[in-house]
mmCIF file of C-alpha atoms in Angstrom:
data_model
loop_
_atom_site.group_PDB
_atom_site.id
_atom_site.type_symbol
_atom_site.label_atom_id
_atom_site.label_comp_id
_atom_site.label_asym_id
_atom_site.label_seq_id
_atom_site.Cartn_x
_atom_site.Cartn_y
_atom_site.Cartn_z
ATOM 1 C CA MET A 1 137.824 98.668 98.985
ATOM 2 C CA ALA A 2 139.039 96.718 102.025
ATOM 3 C CA ASN A 3 136.508 96.109 104.787
ATOM 4 C CA LYS A 4 133.650 97.373 102.629
ATOM 5 C CA VAL A 5 130.353 95.586 102.051
ATOM 6 C CA LEU A 6 128.395 96.337 98.877
ATOM 7 C CA ILE A 7 124.718 95.429 98.893
ATOM 8 C CA PHE A 8 122.615 95.416 95.741
ATOM 9 C CA SER A 9 118.893 95.426 96.387
ATOM 10 C CA ALA A 10 116.256 95.490 93.656
ATOM 11 C CA PRO A 11 113.152 93.577 92.543
ATOM 12 C CA SER A 12 113.565 90.054 91.221
ATOM 13 C CA GLY A 13 114.581 89.994 87.558
ATOM 14 C CA SER A 14 115.883 93.569 87.501
ATOM 15 C CA GLY A 15 119.467 92.614 86.624
ATOM 16 C CA LYS A 16 121.282 92.527 89.955
ATOM 17 C CA SER A 17 123.360 89.509 88.932
ATOM 18 C CA THR A 18 124.465 91.216 85.710
ATOM 19 C CA VAL A 19 125.685 94.268 87.622
ATOM 20 C CA VAL A 20 127.422 92.172 90.272
ATOM 21 C CA ASN A 21 129.169 89.950 87.714
ATOM 22 C CA HIS A 22 130.422 92.994 85.824
ATOM 23 C CA LEU A 23 131.713 94.543 89.048
ATOM 24 C CA LEU A 24 133.492 91.299 89.982
ATOM 25 C CA SER A 25 135.167 91.191 86.572
ATOM 26 C CA LEU A 26 136.536 94.695 87.146
ATOM 27 C CA HIS A 27 137.584 94.047 90.744
ATOM 28 C CA PRO A 28 138.736 90.417 91.185
ATOM 29 C CA GLU A 29 139.775 91.218 94.759
ATOM 30 C CA LEU A 30 136.097 91.352 95.721
ATOM 31 C CA GLU A 31 134.409 88.297 97.187
ATOM 32 C CA PHE A 32 130.833 87.356 96.331
ATOM 33 C CA SER A 33 128.600 86.369 99.237
ATOM 34 C CA ILE A 34 126.018 83.800 98.148
ATOM 35 C CA SER A 35 122.545 84.616 99.455
ATOM 36 C CA ALA A 36 119.443 82.449 99.672
ATOM 37 C CA THR A 37 116.236 82.619 97.667
ATOM 38 C CA SER A 38 113.005 80.648 97.613
ATOM 39 C CA ARG A 39 112.466 81.172 93.872
ATOM 40 C CA ALA A 40 113.303 78.521 91.297
ATOM 41 C CA PRO A 41 116.592 78.691 89.341
ATOM 42 C CA ARG A 42 116.509 80.609 86.073
ATOM 43 C CA GLY A 43 118.371 79.590 82.949
ATOM 44 C CA GLU A 44 121.731 78.063 83.840
ATOM 45 C CA GLU A 45 121.782 79.199 87.468
ATOM 46 C CA LYS A 46 123.224 76.581 89.823
ATOM 47 C CA ASP A 47 122.543 76.003 93.504
ATOM 48 C CA GLY A 48 125.424 77.232 95.638
ATOM 49 C CA VAL A 49 126.836 79.435 92.867
ATOM 50 C CA GLU A 50 124.495 82.351 92.192
ATOM 51 C CA TYR A 51 122.150 81.578 95.098
ATOM 52 C CA TYR A 52 121.226 78.884 97.530
ATOM 53 C CA PHE A 53 117.885 77.810 96.080
ATOM 54 C CA ILE A 54 115.759 76.886 99.066
ATOM 55 C CA ASP A 55 112.472 75.091 98.451
ATOM 56 C CA ALA A 56 110.593 76.214 101.550
ATOM 57 C CA GLN A 57 107.463 74.244 100.637
ATOM 58 C CA GLU A 58 109.400 70.995 100.249
ATOM 59 C CA PHE A 59 111.007 71.597 103.658
ATOM 60 C CA ARG A 60 107.611 72.173 105.323
ATOM 61 C CA ASP A 61 105.979 69.246 103.509
ATOM 62 C CA ARG A 62 108.621 66.800 104.720
ATOM 63 C CA ILE A 63 108.022 67.768 108.335
ATOM 64 C CA ASP A 64 104.245 67.899 107.880
ATOM 65 C CA ALA A 65 104.362 64.426 106.309
ATOM 66 C CA GLY A 66 105.869 62.995 109.464
ATOM 67 C CA GLU A 67 109.617 63.032 108.891
ATOM 68 C CA ASP A 68 111.644 63.640 112.035
ATOM 69 C CA SER A 69 112.033 67.422 112.187
ATOM 70 C CA HIS A 70 115.487 67.114 113.756
ATOM 71 C CA LYS A 71 116.673 65.090 110.744
ATOM 72 C CA VAL A 72 115.149 67.467 108.166
ATOM 73 C CA ILE A 73 116.543 70.519 109.956
ATOM 74 C CA ALA A 74 119.997 68.942 110.343
ATOM 75 C CA GLU A 75 120.111 68.224 106.604
ATOM 76 C CA ARG A 76 119.293 71.849 105.795
ATOM 77 C CA GLN A 77 121.795 73.133 108.337
ATOM 78 C CA ALA A 78 124.536 70.978 106.819
ATOM 79 C CA ARG A 79 123.687 72.345 103.380
ATOM 80 C CA TYR A 80 123.418 75.979 104.493
ATOM 81 C CA PRO A 81 125.620 76.239 107.617
ATOM 82 C CA GLU A 82 125.577 80.040 107.641
ATOM 83 C CA TYR A 83 121.797 79.872 108.148
ATOM 84 C CA ALA A 84 121.891 77.081 110.749
ATOM 85 C CA GLU A 85 120.550 79.211 113.589
ATOM 86 C CA ALA A 86 117.661 80.582 111.535
ATOM 87 C CA ILE A 87 116.750 77.098 110.233
ATOM 88 C CA ALA A 88 116.614 75.736 113.795
ATOM 89 C CA MET A 89 114.040 78.394 114.681
ATOM 90 C CA TYR A 90 111.497 76.689 112.414
ATOM 91 C CA MET A 91 110.772 74.277 115.248
ATOM 92 C CA SER A 92 112.269 75.947 118.318
ATOM 93 C CA ARG A 93 110.095 79.053 117.828
ATOM 94 C CA TRP A 94 107.207 77.560 115.837
ATOM 95 C CA GLU A 95 104.537 78.749 118.300
ATOM 96 C CA GLU A 96 105.477 82.356 117.530
ATOM 97 C CA SER A 97 104.422 81.765 113.921
ATOM 98 C CA LEU A 98 100.828 81.041 114.976
ATOM 99 C CA PRO A 99 98.876 84.298 114.802
ATOM 100 C CA GLY A 100 95.977 82.998 116.888
ATOM 101 C CA GLU A 101 92.455 81.832 116.165
ATOM 102 C CA VAL A 102 90.846 83.207 113.039
ATOM 103 C CA PRO A 103 88.300 85.796 114.202
ATOM 104 C CA GLY A 104 84.746 84.500 114.186
ATOM 105 C CA MET A 105 85.590 80.841 113.589
ATOM 106 C CA TYR A 106 84.881 79.624 117.111
ATOM 107 C CA GLU A 107 81.402 81.133 116.914
ATOM 108 C CA LEU A 108 80.797 79.749 113.408
ATOM 109 C CA VAL A 109 81.837 76.199 114.309
ATOM 110 C CA SER A 110 79.792 76.408 117.502
ATOM 111 C CA ARG A 111 76.692 77.272 115.441
ATOM 112 C CA LEU A 112 77.334 74.347 113.104
ATOM 113 C CA LYS A 113 77.600 72.027 116.093
ATOM 114 C CA LEU A 114 74.098 72.974 117.228
ATOM 115 C CA ASP A 115 72.737 70.706 114.491
ATOM 116 C CA PRO A 116 73.548 67.098 115.487
ATOM 117 C CA LYS A 117 73.489 66.076 111.820
ATOM 118 C CA ASN A 118 76.612 68.154 111.172
ATOM 119 C CA ARG A 119 79.849 66.212 111.591
ATOM 120 C CA ILE A 120 82.987 68.320 111.507
ATOM 121 C CA PHE A 121 86.394 66.847 110.748
ATOM 122 C CA GLY A 122 89.815 68.384 110.469
ATOM 123 C CA LEU A 123 92.076 67.453 107.547
ATOM 124 C CA THR A 124 95.330 69.209 108.270
ATOM 125 C CA ASN A 125 98.910 69.424 107.070
ATOM 126 C CA TRP A 126 100.677 69.489 110.420
ATOM 127 C CA SER A 127 103.546 67.758 112.157
ATOM 128 C CA MET A 128 102.498 65.408 114.932
ATOM 129 C CA GLU A 129 105.388 66.862 116.924
ATOM 130 C CA THR A 130 103.485 70.118 117.318
ATOM 131 C CA PHE A 131 99.819 69.494 116.485
ATOM 132 C CA PRO A 132 98.815 68.308 119.994
ATOM 133 C CA GLN A 133 100.086 71.571 121.501
ATOM 134 C CA ALA A 134 98.224 73.634 118.911
ATOM 135 C CA ARG A 135 94.993 71.727 119.505
ATOM 136 C CA ALA A 136 95.289 72.295 123.240
ATOM 137 C CA ARG A 137 96.016 75.987 122.726
ATOM 138 C CA PHE A 138 93.106 76.915 120.446
ATOM 139 C CA ALA A 139 89.553 76.364 121.666
ATOM 140 C CA VAL A 140 88.106 76.152 118.155
ATOM 141 C CA LEU A 141 90.231 73.078 117.405
ATOM 142 C CA GLN A 142 88.697 71.320 120.375
ATOM 143 C CA LEU A 143 85.248 71.641 118.788
ATOM 144 C CA ILE A 144 86.251 69.412 115.859
ATOM 145 C CA ASP A 145 84.841 65.861 116.043
ATOM 146 C CA ASN A 146 88.008 64.166 114.801
ATOM 147 C CA TYR A 147 91.120 64.699 112.710
ATOM 148 C CA VAL A 148 93.277 63.295 109.980
ATOM 149 C CA VAL A 149 96.752 64.775 110.487
ATOM 150 C CA SER A 150 99.324 64.561 107.705
ATOM 151 C CA GLY A 151 102.177 64.003 110.145
ATOM 152 C CA GLN A 152 100.508 60.814 111.324
ATOM 153 C CA GLU A 153 99.546 59.579 107.845
ATOM 154 C CA GLY A 154 102.771 60.310 105.974
ATOM 155 C CA VAL A 155 101.044 62.220 103.178
ATOM 156 C CA VAL A 156 100.020 65.863 102.772
ATOM 157 C CA LYS A 157 97.286 67.781 100.980
ATOM 158 C CA PRO A 158 96.651 68.171 98.069
ATOM 159 C CA ASP A 159 97.596 64.516 97.532
ATOM 160 C CA PRO A 160 94.297 62.659 96.925
ATOM 161 C CA ARG A 161 95.421 59.835 99.216
ATOM 162 C CA ILE A 162 94.893 61.886 102.354
ATOM 163 C CA PHE A 163 91.324 62.696 101.284
ATOM 164 C CA HIS A 164 90.644 58.986 100.811
ATOM 165 C CA ILE A 165 92.019 58.317 104.299
ATOM 166 C CA LEU A 166 89.484 60.801 105.680
ATOM 167 C CA LEU A 167 86.575 59.276 103.759
ATOM 168 C CA ASN A 168 87.433 55.673 104.592
ATOM 169 C CA ARG A 169 88.234 56.213 108.244
ATOM 170 C CA PHE A 170 85.003 57.983 109.084
ATOM 171 C CA GLY A 171 82.657 56.313 106.599
ATOM 172 C CA LEU A 172 82.039 59.440 104.540
ATOM 173 C CA GLN A 173 80.917 59.985 100.955
ATOM 174 C CA ALA A 174 82.701 62.814 99.136
ATOM 175 C CA ASN A 175 79.515 64.073 97.487
ATOM 176 C CA GLU A 176 77.971 64.520 100.935
ATOM 177 C CA CYS A 177 80.902 66.555 102.265
ATOM 178 C CA ILE A 178 81.915 70.208 102.100
ATOM 179 C CA PHE A 179 85.671 70.764 102.084
ATOM 180 C CA ILE A 180 86.904 74.176 103.254
ATOM 181 C CA ASP A 181 90.530 75.291 102.895
ATOM 182 C CA ASP A 182 92.424 78.529 102.324
ATOM 183 C CA ASN A 183 94.740 76.875 99.786
ATOM 184 C CA PRO A 184 93.140 76.759 96.305
ATOM 185 C CA ALA A 185 95.249 73.727 95.318
ATOM 186 C CA ASN A 186 93.770 71.744 98.196
ATOM 187 C CA VAL A 187 90.244 72.821 97.268
ATOM 188 C CA GLU A 188 90.822 71.860 93.638
ATOM 189 C CA SER A 189 92.026 68.402 94.677
ATOM 190 C CA ALA A 190 88.959 67.880 96.869
ATOM 191 C CA VAL A 191 86.568 69.010 94.142
ATOM 192 C CA GLY A 192 88.209 66.552 91.751
ATOM 193 C CA LEU A 193 87.288 63.767 94.176
ATOM 194 C CA GLY A 194 83.648 64.813 94.400
ATOM 195 C CA PHE A 195 83.612 67.135 97.395
ATOM 196 C CA ARG A 196 81.895 70.492 97.326
ATOM 197 C CA GLY A 197 84.819 72.883 97.768
ATOM 198 C CA ILE A 198 84.946 76.324 99.367
ATOM 199 C CA GLN A 199 88.090 78.438 99.491
ATOM 200 C CA PHE A 200 88.305 80.069 102.904
ATOM 201 C CA HIS A 201 88.855 83.837 103.181
ATOM 202 C CA ASP A 202 87.227 84.837 106.465
ATOM 203 C CA ALA A 203 84.511 83.673 108.841
ATOM 204 C CA ALA A 204 81.869 86.089 107.573
ATOM 205 C CA SER A 205 82.148 85.042 103.917
ATOM 206 C CA LEU A 206 82.238 81.370 104.910
ATOM 207 C CA ALA A 207 79.066 81.741 106.964
ATOM 208 C CA LYS A 208 77.408 83.300 103.911
ATOM 209 C CA GLU A 209 78.568 80.411 101.663
ATOM 210 C CA LEU A 210 77.190 77.904 104.170
ATOM 211 C CA GLY A 211 73.940 79.797 104.611
ATOM 212 C CA ILE A 212 74.169 80.118 108.386
#
């Protein structure tokens, strides 16, 4: 079986590892190539043995919380050298991951701004290395009155501390605020602090929730 590559592809939990381990026991000349997964280890699985267990959320949160992206990326590259080029793309090609403004949101925020009583703040999980470029790129972000950016504060949603930073900095009361986010965990955290929470799906349904 020299110069042959065998690839087993099937849904998670379907028994790929069992088949592969049996095949390796029959053919000790075969070499097992360790792949990467973002799922959590199962049973007695160990990182670097069955899989490289990559916590993508932890990686993003560290950068969004203000850690130097070069340091975080270098650590991951040292741990997974065969994926070094792909890991570097997280920052070198980050703009390509932005799909563009959410349809209808510029118009919706513009309507809200017509009422001078409405104050609109951004509470975002974003690296300060890239947020200024994103704000300059998207017109809707320039409509926001002010921001609390996780990369500047060193803490990310849904941690209650970042909500308190928002309230204290701008003199707000949670029970007078509406918090809108596409992540249900962030909405749940806000509601627990006294905000009215709305999970975002699209501009049309949000406009209906807000009654505008």
